[in-house]
Short mmCIF file of C-alpha atoms in Angstrom, two decimals:
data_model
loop_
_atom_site.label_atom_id
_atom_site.label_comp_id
_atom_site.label_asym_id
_atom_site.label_seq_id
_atom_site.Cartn_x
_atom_site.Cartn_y
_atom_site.Cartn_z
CA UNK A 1 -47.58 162.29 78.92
CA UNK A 2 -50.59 160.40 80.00
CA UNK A 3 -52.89 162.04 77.36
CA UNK A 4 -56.93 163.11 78.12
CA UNK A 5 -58.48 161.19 80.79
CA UNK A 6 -61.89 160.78 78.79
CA UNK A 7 -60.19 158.94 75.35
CA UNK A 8 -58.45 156.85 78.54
CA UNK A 9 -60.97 155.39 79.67
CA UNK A 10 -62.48 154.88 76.37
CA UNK A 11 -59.40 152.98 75.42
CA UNK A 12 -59.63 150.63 78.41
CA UNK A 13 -63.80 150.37 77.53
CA UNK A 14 -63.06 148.68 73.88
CA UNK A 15 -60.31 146.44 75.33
CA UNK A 16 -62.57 145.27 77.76
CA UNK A 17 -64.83 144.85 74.56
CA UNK A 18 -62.30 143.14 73.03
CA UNK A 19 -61.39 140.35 76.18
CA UNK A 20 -65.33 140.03 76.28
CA UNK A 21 -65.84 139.13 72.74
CA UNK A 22 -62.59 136.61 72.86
CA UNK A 23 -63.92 134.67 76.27
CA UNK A 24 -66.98 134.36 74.27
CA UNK A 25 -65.70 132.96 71.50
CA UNK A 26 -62.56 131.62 72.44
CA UNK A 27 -63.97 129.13 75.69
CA UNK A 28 -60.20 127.37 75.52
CA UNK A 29 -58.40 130.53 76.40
CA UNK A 30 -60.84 131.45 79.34
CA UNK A 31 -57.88 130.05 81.97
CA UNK A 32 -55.66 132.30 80.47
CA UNK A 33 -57.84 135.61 79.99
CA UNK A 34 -59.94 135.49 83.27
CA UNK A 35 -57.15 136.53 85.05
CA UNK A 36 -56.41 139.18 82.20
CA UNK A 37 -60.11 141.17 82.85
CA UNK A 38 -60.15 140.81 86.27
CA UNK A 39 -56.78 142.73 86.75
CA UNK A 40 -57.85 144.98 83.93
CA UNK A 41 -61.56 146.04 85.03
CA UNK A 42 -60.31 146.30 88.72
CA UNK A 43 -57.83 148.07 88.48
CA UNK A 44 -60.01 150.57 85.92
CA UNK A 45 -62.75 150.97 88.16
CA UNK A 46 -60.35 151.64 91.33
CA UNK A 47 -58.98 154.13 89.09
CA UNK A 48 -62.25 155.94 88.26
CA UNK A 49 -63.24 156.25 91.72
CA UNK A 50 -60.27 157.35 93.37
CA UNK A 51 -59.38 159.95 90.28
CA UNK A 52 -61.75 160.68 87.72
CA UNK A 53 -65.49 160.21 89.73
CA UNK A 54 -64.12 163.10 92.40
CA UNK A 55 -63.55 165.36 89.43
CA UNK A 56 -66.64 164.47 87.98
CA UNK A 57 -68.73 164.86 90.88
CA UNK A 58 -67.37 168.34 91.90
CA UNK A 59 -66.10 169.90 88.43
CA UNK A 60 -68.22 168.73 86.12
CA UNK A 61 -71.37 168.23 88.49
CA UNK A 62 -72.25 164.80 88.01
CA UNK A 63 -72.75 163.67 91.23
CA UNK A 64 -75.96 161.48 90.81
CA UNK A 65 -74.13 159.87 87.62
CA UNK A 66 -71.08 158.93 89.88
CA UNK A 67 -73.20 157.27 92.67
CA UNK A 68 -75.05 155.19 89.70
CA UNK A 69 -71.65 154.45 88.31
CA UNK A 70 -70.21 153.36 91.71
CA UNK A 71 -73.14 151.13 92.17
CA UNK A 72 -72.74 149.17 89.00
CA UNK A 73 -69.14 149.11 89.65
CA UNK A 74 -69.98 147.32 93.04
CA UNK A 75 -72.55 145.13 90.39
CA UNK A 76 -69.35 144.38 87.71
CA UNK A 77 -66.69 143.91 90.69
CA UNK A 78 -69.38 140.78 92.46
CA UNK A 79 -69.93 139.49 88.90
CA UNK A 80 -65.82 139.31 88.29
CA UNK A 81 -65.60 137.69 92.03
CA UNK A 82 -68.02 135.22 90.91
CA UNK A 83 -66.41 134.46 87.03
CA UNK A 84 -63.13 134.20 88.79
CA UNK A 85 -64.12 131.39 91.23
CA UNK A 86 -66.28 129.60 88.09
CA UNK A 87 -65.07 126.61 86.18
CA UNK A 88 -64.07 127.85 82.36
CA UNK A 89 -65.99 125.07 81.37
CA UNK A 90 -69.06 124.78 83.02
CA UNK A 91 -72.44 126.12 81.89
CA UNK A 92 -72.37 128.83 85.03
CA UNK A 93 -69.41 130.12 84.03
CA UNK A 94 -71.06 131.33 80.82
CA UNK A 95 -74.54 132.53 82.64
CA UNK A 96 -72.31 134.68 84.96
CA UNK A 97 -69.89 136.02 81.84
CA UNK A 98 -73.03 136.79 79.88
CA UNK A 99 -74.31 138.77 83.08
CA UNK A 100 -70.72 140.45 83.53
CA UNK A 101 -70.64 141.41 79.92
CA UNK A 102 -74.36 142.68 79.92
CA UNK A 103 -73.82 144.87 83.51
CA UNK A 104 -70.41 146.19 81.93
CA UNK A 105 -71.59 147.25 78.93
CA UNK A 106 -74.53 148.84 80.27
CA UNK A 107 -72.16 150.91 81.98
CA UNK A 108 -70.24 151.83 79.34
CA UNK A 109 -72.68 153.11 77.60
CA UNK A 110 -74.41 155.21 80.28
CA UNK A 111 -70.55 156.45 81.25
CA UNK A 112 -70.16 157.31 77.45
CA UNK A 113 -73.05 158.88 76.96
CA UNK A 114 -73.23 160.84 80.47
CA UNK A 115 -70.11 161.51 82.23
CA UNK A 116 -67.30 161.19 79.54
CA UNK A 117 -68.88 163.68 77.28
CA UNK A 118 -69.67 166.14 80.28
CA UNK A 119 -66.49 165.97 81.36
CA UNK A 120 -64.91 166.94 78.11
CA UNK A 121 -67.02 169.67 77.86
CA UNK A 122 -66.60 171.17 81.29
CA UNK A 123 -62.89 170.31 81.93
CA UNK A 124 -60.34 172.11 79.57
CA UNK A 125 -57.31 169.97 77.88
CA UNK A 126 -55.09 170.65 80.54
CA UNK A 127 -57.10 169.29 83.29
CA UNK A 128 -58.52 166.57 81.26
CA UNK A 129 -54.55 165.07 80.60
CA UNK A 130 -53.66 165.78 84.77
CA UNK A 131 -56.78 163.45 85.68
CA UNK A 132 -54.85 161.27 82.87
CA UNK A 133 -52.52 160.93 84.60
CA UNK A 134 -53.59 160.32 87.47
CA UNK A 135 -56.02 157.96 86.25
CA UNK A 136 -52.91 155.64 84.63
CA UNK A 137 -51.04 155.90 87.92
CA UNK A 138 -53.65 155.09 89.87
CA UNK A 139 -54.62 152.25 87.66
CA UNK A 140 -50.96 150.89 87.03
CA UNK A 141 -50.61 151.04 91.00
CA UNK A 142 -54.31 148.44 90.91
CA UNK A 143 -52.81 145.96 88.55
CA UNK A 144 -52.96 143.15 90.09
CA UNK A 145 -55.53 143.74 92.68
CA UNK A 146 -58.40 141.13 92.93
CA UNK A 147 -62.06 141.94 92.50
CA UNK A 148 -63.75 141.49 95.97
CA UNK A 149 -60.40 142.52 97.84
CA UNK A 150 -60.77 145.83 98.09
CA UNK A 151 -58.58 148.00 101.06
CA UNK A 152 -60.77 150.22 103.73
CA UNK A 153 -58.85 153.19 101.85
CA UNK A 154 -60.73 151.90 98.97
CA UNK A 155 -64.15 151.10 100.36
CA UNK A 156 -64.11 154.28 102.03
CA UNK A 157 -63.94 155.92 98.12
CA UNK A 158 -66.44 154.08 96.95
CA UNK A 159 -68.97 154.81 99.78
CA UNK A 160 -68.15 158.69 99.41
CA UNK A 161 -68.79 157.92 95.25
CA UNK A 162 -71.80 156.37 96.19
CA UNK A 163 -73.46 158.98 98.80
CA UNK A 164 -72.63 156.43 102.12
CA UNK A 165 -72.94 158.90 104.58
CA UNK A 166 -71.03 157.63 108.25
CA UNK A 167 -68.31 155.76 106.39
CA UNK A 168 -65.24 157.30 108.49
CA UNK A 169 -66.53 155.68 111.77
CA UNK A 170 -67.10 152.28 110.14
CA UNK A 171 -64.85 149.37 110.07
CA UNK A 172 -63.99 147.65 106.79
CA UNK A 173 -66.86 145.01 106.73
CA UNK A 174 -69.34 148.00 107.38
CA UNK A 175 -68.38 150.15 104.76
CA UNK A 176 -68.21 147.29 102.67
CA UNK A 177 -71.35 146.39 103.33
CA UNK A 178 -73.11 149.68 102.99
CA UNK A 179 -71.66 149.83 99.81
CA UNK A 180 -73.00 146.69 98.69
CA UNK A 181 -76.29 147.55 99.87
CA UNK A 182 -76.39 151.13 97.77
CA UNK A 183 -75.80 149.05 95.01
#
C-alpha cells in the first residue's frame, strides 16, 4: 500500500529539501548528488502531471493552480537541464542551484498551501491512497529520466496541465515549445 497521495508528495518535497541543503553545503559531493535530484525532481514532477494534477484539476477544481504548477515545473525542469550541464565547481553552477532551489521552493510552498490541502479536503482516504499509488508507479516508472528529455506522451500532459489548446495536432518540438512559452 502506497499510502495518501498528499503526505507523498510531501515526503518527496523535504527530501528535495534535504539534497538542496547538502549541495549547498556539501560543494564536494555535488558530482555525486546532481545526478541524485535530477532523477528525483523529474521523475516527481512527471508523476504529478500525469497522476495527481488530472485529479486535481477535475476533482478537486484546481485547474488554474495546476496550469501555474505546470509552468514552474517547465521553470524547475530548464533550471535542472542547466545544473546538470554546469561544472560542480564553478561560480555558475551555484547562481543556477541558488535559482533552482529558490523556483522549487516557491513551488512547494504554493503546492502546500493550495493544492495539497484542497485535495485532502475534497478527495476522501480512499481516493487519496489510489492517486498514491499511482503517483509512486508513475514516479518509479520516471526514475531515471533526464530533465529536458521529455517523450511527446509527456509533453502532450503537460500542455493539457497547462491550458495548451491544439497540442494533439502538434509534433514534439511544437508542443514542447508551447509549453515552454506558457511558462
Amino acid at each position: 500500500m502506497a499510502g495518501d497521495v498528499v503526505d507523498l508528495i510531501m515526503q518527496d518535497h523535504r527530501e528535495v529539501e534535504r539534497l538542496f541543503r547538502e549541495l549547498e553545503r556539501h560543494p564536494e559531493k555535488r558530482p555525486l548528488l546532481v545526478p541524485v535530484l535530477s532523477s528525483l525532481l523529474t521523475a516527481h514532477s512527471r508523476a504529478e502531471e500525469a497522476e495527481v494534477y488530472p485529479a486535481a484539476k477535475g476533482e478537486a477544481g484546481e485547474a488554474e493552480d495546476v496550469a501555474h504548477g505546470q509552468k514552474e515545473h517547465a521553470e524547475a525542469e530548464q533550471l535542472l537541464a542547466k545544473l546538470n550541464e554546469t561544472e560542480p565547481e564553478s561560480k555558475q553552477f551555484e547562481k543556477v542551484l541558488s535559482d533552482l532551489v529558490e523556483a522549487v521552493t516557491h513551488h512547494v510552498k504554493e503546492e502546500e498551501s493550495t493544492v495539497l490541502p484542497k485535495m485532502r479536503r475534497e478527495l476522501n482516504e480512499a481516493r487519496r491512497r489510489e492517486l498514491g499509488q499511482a503517483f509512486v508507479s508513475s514516479r518509479t516508472a520516471h526514475l531515471g529520466d533526464r530533465p529536458g528529455e521529455a517523450t511527446k506522451r509527456e509533453l502532450l500532459t503537460q500542455a493539457r496541465n497547462a491550458g495548451v489548446t491544439g497540442a494533439s495536432k502538434m509534433d514534439k518540438d511544437e508542443i514542447a515549445r508551447e509549453v515552454a512559452k506558457s511558462s
